[in-house]
mmCIF file of C-alpha atoms in Angstrom:
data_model
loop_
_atom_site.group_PDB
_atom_site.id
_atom_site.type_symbol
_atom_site.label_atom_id
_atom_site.label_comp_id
_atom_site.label_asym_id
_atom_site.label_seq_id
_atom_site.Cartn_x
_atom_site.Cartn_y
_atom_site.Cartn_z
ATOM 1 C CA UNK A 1 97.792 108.577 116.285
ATOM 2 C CA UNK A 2 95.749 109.538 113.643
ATOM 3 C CA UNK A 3 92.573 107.424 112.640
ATOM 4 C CA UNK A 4 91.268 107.454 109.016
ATOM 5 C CA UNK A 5 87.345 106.887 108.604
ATOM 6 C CA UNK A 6 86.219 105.461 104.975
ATOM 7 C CA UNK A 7 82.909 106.134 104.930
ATOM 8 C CA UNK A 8 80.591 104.490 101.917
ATOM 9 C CA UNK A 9 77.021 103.928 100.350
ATOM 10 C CA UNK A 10 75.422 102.550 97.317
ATOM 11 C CA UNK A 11 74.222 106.266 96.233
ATOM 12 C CA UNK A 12 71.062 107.125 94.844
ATOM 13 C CA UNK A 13 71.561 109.075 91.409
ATOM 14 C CA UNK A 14 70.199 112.613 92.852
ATOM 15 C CA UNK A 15 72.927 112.278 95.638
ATOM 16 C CA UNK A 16 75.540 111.614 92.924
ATOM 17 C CA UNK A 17 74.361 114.493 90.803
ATOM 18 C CA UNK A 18 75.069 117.059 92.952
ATOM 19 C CA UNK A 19 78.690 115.929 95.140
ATOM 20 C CA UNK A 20 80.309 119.899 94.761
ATOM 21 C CA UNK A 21 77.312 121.771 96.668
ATOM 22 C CA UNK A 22 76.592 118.581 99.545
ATOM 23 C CA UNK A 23 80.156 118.884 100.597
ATOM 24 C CA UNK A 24 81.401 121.804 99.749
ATOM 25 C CA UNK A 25 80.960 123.183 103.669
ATOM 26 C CA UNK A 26 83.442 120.764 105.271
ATOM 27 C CA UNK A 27 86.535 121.206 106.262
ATOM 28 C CA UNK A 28 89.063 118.649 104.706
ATOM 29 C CA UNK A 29 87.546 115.833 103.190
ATOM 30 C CA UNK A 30 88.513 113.001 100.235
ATOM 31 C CA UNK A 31 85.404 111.868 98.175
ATOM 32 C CA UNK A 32 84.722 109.795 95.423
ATOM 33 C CA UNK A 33 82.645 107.113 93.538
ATOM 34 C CA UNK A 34 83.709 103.398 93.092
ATOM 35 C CA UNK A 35 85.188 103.118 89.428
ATOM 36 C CA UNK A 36 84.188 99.323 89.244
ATOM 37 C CA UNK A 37 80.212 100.029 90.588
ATOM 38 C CA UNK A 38 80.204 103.654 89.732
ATOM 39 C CA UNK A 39 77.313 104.077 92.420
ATOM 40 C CA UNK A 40 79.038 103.455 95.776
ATOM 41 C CA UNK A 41 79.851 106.663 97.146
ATOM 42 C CA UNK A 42 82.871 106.459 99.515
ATOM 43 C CA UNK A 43 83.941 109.591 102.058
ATOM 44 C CA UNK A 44 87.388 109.496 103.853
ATOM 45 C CA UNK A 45 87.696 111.363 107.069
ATOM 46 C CA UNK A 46 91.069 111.831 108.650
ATOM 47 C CA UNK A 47 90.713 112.775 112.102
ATOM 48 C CA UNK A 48 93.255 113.330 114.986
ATOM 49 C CA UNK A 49 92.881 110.305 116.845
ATOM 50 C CA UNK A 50 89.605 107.803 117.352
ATOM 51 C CA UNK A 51 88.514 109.892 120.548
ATOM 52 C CA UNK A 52 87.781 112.822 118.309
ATOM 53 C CA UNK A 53 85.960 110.964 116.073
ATOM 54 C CA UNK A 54 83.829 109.437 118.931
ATOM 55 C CA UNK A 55 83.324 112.956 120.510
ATOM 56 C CA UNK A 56 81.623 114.226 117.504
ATOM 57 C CA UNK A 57 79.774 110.688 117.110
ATOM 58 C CA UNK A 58 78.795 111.293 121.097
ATOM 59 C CA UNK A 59 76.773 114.753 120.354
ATOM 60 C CA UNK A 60 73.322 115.023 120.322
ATOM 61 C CA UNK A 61 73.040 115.874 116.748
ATOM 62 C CA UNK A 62 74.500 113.286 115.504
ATOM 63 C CA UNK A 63 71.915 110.664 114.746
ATOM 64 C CA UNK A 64 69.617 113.481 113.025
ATOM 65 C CA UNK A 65 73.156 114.525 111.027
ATOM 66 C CA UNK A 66 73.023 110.428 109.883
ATOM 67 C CA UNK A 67 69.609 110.792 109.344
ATOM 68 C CA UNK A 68 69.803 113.548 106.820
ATOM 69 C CA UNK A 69 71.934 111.277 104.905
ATOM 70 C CA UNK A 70 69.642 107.633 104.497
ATOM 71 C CA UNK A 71 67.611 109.678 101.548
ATOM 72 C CA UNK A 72 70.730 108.790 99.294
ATOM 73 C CA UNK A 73 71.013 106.017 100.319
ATOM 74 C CA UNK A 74 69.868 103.040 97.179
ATOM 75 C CA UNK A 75 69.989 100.138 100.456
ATOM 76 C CA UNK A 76 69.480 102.211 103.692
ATOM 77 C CA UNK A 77 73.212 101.203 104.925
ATOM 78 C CA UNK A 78 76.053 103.190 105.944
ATOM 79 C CA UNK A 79 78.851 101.472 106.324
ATOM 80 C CA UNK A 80 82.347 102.095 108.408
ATOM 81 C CA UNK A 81 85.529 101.418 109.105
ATOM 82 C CA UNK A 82 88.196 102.845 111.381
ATOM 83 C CA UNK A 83 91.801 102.282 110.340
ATOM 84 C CA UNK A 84 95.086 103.489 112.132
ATOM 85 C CA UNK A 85 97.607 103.474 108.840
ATOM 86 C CA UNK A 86 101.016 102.419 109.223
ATOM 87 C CA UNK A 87 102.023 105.875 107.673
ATOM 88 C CA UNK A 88 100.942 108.949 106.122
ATOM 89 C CA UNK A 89 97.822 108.348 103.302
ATOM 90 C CA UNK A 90 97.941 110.897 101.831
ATOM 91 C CA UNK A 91 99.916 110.194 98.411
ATOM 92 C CA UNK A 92 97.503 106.960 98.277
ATOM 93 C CA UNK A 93 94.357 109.284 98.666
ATOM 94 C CA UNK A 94 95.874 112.046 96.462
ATOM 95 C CA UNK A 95 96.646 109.887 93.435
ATOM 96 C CA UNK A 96 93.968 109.832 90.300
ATOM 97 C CA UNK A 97 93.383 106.348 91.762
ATOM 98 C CA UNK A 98 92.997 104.741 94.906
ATOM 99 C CA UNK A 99 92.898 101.353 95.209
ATOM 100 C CA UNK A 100 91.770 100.087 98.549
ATOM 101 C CA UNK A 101 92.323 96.347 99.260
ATOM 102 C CA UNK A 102 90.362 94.390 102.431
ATOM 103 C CA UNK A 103 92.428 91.934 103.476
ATOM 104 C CA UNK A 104 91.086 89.142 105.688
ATOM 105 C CA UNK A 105 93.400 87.337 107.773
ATOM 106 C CA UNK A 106 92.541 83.790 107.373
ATOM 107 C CA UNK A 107 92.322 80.911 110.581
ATOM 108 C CA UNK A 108 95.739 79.568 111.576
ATOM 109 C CA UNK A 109 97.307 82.964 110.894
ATOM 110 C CA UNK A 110 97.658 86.201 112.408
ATOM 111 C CA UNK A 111 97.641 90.092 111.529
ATOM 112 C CA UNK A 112 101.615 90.139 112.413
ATOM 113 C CA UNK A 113 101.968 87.703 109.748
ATOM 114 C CA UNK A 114 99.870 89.518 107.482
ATOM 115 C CA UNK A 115 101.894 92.574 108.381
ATOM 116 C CA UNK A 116 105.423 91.123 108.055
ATOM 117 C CA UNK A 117 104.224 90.165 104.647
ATOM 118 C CA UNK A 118 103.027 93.652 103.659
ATOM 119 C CA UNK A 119 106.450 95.132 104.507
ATOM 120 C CA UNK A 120 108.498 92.664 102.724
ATOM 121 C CA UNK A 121 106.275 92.825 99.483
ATOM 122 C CA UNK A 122 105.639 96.739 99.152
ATOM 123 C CA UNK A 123 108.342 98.931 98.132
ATOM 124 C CA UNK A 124 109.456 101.718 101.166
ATOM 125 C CA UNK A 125 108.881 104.402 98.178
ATOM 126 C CA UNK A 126 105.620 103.326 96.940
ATOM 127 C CA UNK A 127 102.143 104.996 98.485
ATOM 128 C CA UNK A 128 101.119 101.564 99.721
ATOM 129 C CA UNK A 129 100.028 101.929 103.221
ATOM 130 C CA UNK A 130 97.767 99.442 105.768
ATOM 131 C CA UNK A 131 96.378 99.220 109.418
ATOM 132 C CA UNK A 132 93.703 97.028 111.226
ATOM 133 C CA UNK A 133 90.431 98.298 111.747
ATOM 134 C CA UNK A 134 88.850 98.935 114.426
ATOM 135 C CA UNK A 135 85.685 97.063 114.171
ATOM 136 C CA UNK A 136 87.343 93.816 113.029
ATOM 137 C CA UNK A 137 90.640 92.383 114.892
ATOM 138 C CA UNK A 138 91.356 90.083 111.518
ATOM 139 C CA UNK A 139 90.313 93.106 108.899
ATOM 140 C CA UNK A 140 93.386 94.558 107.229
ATOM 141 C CA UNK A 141 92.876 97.658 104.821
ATOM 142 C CA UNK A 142 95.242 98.566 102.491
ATOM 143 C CA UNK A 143 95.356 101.795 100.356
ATOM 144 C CA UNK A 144 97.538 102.256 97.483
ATOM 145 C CA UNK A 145 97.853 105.632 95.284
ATOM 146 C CA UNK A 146 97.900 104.592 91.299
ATOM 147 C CA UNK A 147 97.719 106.153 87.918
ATOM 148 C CA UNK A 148 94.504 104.935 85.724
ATOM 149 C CA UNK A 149 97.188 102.230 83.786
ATOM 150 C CA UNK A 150 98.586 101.095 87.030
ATOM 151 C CA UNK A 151 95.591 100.500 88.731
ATOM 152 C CA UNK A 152 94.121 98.621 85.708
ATOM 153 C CA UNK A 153 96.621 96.292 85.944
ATOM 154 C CA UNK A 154 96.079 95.505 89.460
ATOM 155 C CA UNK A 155 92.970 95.560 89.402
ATOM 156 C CA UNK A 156 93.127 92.968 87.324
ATOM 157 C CA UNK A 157 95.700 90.484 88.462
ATOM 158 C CA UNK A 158 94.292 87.478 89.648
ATOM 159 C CA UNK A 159 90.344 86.202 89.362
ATOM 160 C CA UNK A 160 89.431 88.411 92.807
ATOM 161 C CA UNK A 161 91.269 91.691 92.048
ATOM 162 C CA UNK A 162 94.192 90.794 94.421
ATOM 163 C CA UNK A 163 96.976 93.224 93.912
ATOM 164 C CA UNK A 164 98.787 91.539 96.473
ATOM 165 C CA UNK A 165 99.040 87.814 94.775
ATOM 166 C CA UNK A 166 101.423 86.748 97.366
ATOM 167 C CA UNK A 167 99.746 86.769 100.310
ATOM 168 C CA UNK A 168 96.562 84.858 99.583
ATOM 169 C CA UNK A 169 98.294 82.122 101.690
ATOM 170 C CA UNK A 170 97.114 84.194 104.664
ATOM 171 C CA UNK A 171 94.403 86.582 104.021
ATOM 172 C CA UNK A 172 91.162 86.591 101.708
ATOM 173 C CA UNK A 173 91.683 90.163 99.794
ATOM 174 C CA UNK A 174 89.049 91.627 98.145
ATOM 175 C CA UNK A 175 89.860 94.874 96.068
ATOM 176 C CA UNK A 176 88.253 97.983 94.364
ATOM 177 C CA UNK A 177 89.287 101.087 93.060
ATOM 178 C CA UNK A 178 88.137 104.622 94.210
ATOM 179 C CA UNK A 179 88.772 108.067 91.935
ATOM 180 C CA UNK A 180 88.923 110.275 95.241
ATOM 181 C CA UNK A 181 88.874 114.072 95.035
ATOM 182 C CA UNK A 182 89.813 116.470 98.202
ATOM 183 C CA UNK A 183 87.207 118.584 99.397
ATOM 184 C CA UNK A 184 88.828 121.788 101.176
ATOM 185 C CA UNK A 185 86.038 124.544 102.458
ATOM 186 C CA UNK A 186 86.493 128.202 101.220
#
């Protein structure tokens, strides 16, 4: 199954000056800046499954490939997660907005619930789309494609940007929104 990686950093203003040329070699990539920060760069990776992704983290090169990166870096931290989506995320990515939603299942309840919820709330048609992470067993991320209008709105329902009002019975959400562009090499 595929396995998305959202890559981000609180970018220096050099870095963010020059996106085009820094990633214009890669393959297939989404990038973009946090509209609500405007400084925290984010990178989306979708690879083929999480043992391709650990192959190329398993070369030789690939601290000094990391390395190259901490000079745009405002904090020194790179920051991951590893998400199996529940469907394809590509409309979400694609759209002029992306609004990406962490949603942390709370004690007493369980991911399943969390799930269950997801699928009864979100509409089969819409680009809303979710999976667990990887790193953290009770760390839900949603993704959900949205014109600028639409994602103002969620954005701002509720006092912690909760798109997702209705399930604050079993997860903490915390959301932001990401203008994402795709990178495609020549």
């Amino acid at each position: 199954m595929p396995v998305t990686e959202l890559v981000r950093w609180y970018a220096t203003d050099a870095f963010l000056s020059d996106l085009p040329s820094t990633f214009g070699p890669m393959v297939k990539i989404y990038t973009g800046v946090e509209v609500e920060d405007n400084t925290s760069f984010w990178m989306v990776v979708v690879w083929q499954s999480h043992e391709h992704h650990q192959a190329m983290m398993n070369r030789p090169d690939y601290p000094d490939m990391v390395a190259r990166l901490k000079p745009f870096f405002r904090d020194g931290q790179l920051k991951m997660d590893h998400v199996e989506f529940n469907g394809d995320s590509d409309n979400a990515f694609g759209s002029p907005i992306t609004l990406l939603s962490f949603m942390r299942v709370r004690t007493g309840h369980t991911v399943e619930e969390l799930e269950r919820r997801l699928q009864a709330t979100c509409n089969r048609e819409s680009s809303t789309r979710w999976g667990q992470t990887h790193e953290d067993a009770r760390m839900v991320i949603g993704i959900t494609g949205c014109t600028d209008s639409k994602v103002s709105d969620a954005t701002n329902m509720g006092k912690d940007n909760n798109p997702f009002p209705g399930l604050n019975e079993v997860a903490d959400i915390r959301s932001l929104s990401v203008k994402f562009v795709k990178e495609i090499a020549a």
